[in-house]
XYZ file of C-alpha atoms in Angstrom:
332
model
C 30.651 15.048 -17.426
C 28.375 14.340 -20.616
C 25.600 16.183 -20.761
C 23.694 12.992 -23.266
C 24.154 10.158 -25.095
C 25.287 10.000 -28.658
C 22.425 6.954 -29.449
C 19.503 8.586 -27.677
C 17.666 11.566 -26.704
C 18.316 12.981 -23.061
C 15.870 14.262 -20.852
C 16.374 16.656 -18.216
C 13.919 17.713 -15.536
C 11.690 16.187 -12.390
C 9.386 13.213 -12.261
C 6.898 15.793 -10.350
C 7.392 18.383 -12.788
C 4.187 19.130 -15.336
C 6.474 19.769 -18.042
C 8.913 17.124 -17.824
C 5.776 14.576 -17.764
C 4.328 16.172 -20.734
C 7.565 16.078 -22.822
C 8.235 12.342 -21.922
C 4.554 11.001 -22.562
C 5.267 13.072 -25.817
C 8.787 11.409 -26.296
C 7.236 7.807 -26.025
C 4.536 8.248 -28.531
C 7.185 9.531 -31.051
C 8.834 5.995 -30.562
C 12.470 7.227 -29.755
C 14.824 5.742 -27.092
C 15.389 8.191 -24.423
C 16.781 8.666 -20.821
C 15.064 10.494 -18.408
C 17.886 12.211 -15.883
C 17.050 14.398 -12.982
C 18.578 18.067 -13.173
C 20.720 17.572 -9.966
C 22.306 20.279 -8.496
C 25.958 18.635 -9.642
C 25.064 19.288 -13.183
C 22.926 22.487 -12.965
C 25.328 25.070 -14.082
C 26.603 22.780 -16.976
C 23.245 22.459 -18.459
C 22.073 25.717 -17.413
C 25.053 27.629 -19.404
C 24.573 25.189 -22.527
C 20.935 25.500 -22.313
C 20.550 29.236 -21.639
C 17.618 29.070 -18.659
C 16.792 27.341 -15.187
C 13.569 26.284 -16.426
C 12.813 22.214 -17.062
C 12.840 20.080 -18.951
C 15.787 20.019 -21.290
C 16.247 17.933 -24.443
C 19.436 16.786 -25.646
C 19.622 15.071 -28.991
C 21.800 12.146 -30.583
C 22.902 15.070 -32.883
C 23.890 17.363 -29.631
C 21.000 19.856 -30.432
C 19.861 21.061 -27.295
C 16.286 21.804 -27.169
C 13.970 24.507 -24.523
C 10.478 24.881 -24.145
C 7.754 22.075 -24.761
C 5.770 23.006 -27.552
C 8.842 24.282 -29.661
C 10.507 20.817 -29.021
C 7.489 19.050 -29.965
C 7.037 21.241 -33.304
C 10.755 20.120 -33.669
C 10.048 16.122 -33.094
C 7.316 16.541 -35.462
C 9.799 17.331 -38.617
C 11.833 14.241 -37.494
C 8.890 12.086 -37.202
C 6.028 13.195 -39.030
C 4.192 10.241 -39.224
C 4.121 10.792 -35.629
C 3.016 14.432 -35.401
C 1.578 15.688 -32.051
C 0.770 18.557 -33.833
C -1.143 17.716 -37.427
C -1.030 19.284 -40.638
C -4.141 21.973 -41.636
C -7.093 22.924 -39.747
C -7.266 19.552 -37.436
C -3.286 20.941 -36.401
C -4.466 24.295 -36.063
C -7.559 23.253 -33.403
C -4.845 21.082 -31.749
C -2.640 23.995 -31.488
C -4.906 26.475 -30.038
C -6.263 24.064 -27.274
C -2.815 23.087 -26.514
C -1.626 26.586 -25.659
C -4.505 27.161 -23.672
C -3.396 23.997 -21.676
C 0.169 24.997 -21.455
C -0.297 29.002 -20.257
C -3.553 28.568 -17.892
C -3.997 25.180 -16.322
C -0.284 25.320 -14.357
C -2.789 27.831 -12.139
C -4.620 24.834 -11.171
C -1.565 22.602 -10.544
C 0.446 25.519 -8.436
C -2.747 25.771 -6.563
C -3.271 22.291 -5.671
C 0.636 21.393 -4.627
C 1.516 24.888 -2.908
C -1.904 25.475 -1.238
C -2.473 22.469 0.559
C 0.159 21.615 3.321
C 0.099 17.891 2.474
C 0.764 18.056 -0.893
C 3.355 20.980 0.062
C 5.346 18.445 1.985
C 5.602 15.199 -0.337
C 6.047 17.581 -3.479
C 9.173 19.728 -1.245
C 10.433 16.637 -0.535
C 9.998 14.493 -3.426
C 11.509 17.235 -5.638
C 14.357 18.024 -3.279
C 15.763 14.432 -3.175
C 16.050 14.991 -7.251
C 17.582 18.393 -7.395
C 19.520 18.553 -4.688
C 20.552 15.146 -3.174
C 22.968 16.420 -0.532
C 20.836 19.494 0.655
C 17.629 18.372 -0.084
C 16.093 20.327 3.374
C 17.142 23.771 2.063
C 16.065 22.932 -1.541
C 12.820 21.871 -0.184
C 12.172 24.744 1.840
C 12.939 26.838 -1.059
C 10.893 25.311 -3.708
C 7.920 25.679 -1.031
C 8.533 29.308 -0.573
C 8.691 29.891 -4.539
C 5.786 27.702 -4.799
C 3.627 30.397 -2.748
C 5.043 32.876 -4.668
C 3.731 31.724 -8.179
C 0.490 31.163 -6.768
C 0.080 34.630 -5.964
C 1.651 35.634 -9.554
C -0.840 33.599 -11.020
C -3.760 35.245 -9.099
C -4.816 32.136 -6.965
C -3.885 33.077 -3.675
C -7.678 34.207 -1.967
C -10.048 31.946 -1.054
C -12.441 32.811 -4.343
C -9.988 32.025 -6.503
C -8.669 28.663 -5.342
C -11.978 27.092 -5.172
C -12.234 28.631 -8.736
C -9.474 27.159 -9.747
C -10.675 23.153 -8.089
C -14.228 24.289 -9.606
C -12.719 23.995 -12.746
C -10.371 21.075 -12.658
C -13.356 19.046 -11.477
C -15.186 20.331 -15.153
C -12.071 19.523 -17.235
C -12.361 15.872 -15.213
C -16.004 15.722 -16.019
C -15.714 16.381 -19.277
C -12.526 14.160 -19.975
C -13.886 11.200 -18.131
C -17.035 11.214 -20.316
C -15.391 11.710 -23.478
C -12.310 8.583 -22.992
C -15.758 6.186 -23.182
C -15.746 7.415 -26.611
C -12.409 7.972 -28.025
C -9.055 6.495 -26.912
C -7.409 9.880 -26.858
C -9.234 13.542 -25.882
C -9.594 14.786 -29.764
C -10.169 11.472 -31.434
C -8.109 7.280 -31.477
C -5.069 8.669 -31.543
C -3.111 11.178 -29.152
C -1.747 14.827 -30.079
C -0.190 17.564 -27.663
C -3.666 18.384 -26.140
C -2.947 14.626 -24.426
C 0.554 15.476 -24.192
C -1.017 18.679 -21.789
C -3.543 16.447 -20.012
C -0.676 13.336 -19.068
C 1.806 15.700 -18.122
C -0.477 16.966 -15.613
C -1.785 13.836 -14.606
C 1.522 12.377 -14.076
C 3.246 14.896 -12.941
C 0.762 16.385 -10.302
C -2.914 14.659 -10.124
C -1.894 11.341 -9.855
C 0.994 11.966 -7.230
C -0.180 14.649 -5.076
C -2.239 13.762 -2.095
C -5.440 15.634 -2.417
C -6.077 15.986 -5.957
C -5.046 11.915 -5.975
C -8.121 11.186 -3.849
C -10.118 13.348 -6.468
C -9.293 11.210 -8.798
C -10.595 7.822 -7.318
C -13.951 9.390 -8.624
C -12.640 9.115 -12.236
C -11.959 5.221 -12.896
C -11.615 6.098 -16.875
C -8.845 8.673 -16.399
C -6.848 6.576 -14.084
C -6.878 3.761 -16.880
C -6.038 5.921 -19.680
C -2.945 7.378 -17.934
C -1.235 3.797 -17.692
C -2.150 2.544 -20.891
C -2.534 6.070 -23.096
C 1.540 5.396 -23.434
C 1.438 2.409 -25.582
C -0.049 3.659 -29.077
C 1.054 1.497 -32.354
C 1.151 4.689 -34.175
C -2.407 4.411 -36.141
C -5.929 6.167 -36.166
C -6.573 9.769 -36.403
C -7.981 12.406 -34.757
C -11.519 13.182 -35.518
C -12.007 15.706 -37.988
C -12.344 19.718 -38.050
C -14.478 21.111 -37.099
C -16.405 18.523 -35.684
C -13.577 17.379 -33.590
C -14.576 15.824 -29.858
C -17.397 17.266 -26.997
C -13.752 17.402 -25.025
C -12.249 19.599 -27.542
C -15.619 22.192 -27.875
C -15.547 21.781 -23.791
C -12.050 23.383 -23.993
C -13.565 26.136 -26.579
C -16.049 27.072 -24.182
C -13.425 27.498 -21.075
C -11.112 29.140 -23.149
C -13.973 31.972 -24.148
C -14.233 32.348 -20.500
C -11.419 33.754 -17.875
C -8.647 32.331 -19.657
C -9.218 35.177 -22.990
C -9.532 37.753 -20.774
C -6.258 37.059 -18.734
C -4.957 36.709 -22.019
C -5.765 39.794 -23.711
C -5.197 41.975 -20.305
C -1.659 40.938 -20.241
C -1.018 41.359 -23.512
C -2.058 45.113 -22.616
C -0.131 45.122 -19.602
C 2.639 43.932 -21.078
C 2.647 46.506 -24.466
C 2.041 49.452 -21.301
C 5.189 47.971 -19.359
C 3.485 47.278 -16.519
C 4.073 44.794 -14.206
C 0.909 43.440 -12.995
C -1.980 44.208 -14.446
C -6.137 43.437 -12.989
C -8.798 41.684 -14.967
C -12.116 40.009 -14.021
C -11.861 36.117 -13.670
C -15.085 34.243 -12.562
C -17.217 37.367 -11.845
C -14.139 38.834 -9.437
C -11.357 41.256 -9.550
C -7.827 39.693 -9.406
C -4.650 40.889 -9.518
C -1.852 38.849 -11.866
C 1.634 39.511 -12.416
C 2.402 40.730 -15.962
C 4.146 37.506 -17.667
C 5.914 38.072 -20.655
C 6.183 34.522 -21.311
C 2.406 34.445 -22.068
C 2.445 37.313 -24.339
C 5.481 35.489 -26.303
C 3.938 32.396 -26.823
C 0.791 34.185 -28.071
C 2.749 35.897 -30.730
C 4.441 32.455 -31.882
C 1.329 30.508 -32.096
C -0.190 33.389 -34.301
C 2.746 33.304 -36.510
C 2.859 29.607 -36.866
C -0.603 29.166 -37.823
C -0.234 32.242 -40.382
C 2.633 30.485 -41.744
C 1.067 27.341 -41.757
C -1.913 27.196 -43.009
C -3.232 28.313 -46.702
C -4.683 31.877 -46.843
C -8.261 29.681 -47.072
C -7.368 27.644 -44.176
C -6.693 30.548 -41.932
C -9.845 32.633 -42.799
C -12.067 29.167 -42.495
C -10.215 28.841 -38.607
C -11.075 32.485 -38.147
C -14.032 32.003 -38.851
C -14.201 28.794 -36.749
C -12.910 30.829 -33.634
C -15.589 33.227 -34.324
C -18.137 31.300 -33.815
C -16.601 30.558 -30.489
C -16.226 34.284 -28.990
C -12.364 33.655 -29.820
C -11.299 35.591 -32.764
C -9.632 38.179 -30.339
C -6.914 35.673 -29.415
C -5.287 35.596 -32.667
């Protein structure tokens, strides 16, 4: 069986999937034909050997490079179509980057909470999910993917009652704040989009917009609905407003990211130099308990060295600076 086409990019991964949505609203604003395929069971341990994890989405190219991991894929897009970049060039790319990781490592809390903590959204997601990856046992695989679903809400410290109505608490901020700034700007950080929308789609499309409850949140947010049918179509012009200035949405993100998010951060980058495997830290004024996750840490250590490597030895001390002045300098 082929794993892709020779005349377009392949896609694998699940139409309720965060990641998968993120990667394909990224994939149509790079203008490239592509085929989204579900990662059936039937073809699981040919892409899984090729690709080297179970995780989703995958990215075949024309070229046969296979491609893991969103924000490496979309650092790899941006080479081939630069005029296109989701990430930008200097300190405007640098901003961009730094919101876009906080997107990627701590708002999946908020969509594990909402699908695996309500029973409602537990059963379309199961079953939704298991159709796609298993089309012949798709009653096991949904049971499964429920039980696992539990499981990484309790990983990710969201499993007592404080916590999840932190976790809805701020989801209904991030709406807030993204609702009022899309009746400025087409896009979160300016008239065009860049991974931080990328982020914000992925979830919307992938979990928001599909799951039950946090679907009826979003009847209060008419703006947000609009922008995720017609946010696709962009004729490749504008820009992104400029550093530092950027958007309110963008110095919104600063602000949350000072918060729980840099200490979860920095205590599992602890944990994880200690070997330990779960580690406490305070999150909204309480006590919880997360399991160490080395993925995190990794990603961390990437960002840092992509920003040292690509900005100027000004650029980086004006963005250290910048984060500063935001009770974030710890981060990098």
């Amino acid at each position: 069986m082929k794993l892709h086409s020779k005349d377009k990019y392949t896609m694998y991964g699940y139409t309720l999937s965060y990641f998968s949505r993120k990667l394909e609203t990224a994939l149509q604003w790079y203008g490239v034909e592509y085929e989204f395929r579900c990662k059936s069971i039937d073809i699981r341990s040919l892409i899984e050997k090729r690709s080297g994890t179970h995780q989703v989405p995958i990215l075949f190219t024309p070229q046969d490079h296979c491609m893991i991991d969103t924000t490496p894929t979309m650092w790899f897009l941006d080479e081939r179509y630069p005029e296109r970049r989701m990430f930008p060039s200097g300190l405007t790319g640098a901003l961009v980057q730094i919101l876009e990781e906080y997107l990627d490592e701590w708002f999946p809390r908020i969509v594990l909470h909402y699908r695996w903590q309500y029973e409602e959204c537990t059963q379309f997601a199961a079953n939704v999910l298991g159709r796609e990856a298993a089309p012949g046992a798709a009653d096991l695989f949904s049971n499964t993917i429920a039980q696992w679903g539990k499981k990484a809400c309790r990983a990710r410290g969201i499993s007592s009652e404080e916590m999840k109505r932190s976790a809805e608490a701020e989801w209904i901020r991030t709406l807030d704040a993204l609702e009022e700034q899309l009746g400025q700007t087409a896009f979160s950080l300016g008239n065009r989009p860049c991974a931080v929308d990328a982020d914000l789609l992925g979830g919307l499309r992938g979990h928001f917009l599909k799951d039950p409850v946090p679907k009826t949140v979003l009847q209060n947010y008419p703006r947000i609905r609009s922008w995720a049918d017609t946010a696709l179509h962009w004729d490749g012009k504008w820009e992104l407003a400029p550093f530092p200035e950027s958007t309110p949405f963008a110095h919104f993100l600063l602000k949350e990211m000072a918060g729980s998010y840099k200490k979860y951060c920095l205590s599992n980058a602890v944990a994880i130099s200690g070997r330990e495997k779960a580690f406490v830290c305070d999150t909204e004024g309480h006590s919880v308990s997360y399991k160490t996750n080395a993925y995190t840490e990794t990603s961390r250590q990437l960002l840092i060295q992509r920003l040292t490597s690509q900005l100027s030895s000004e650029e980086y001390t004006q963005f250290i600076s910048f984060l500063e002045a935001h009770d974030l300098k710890e981060i990098l």
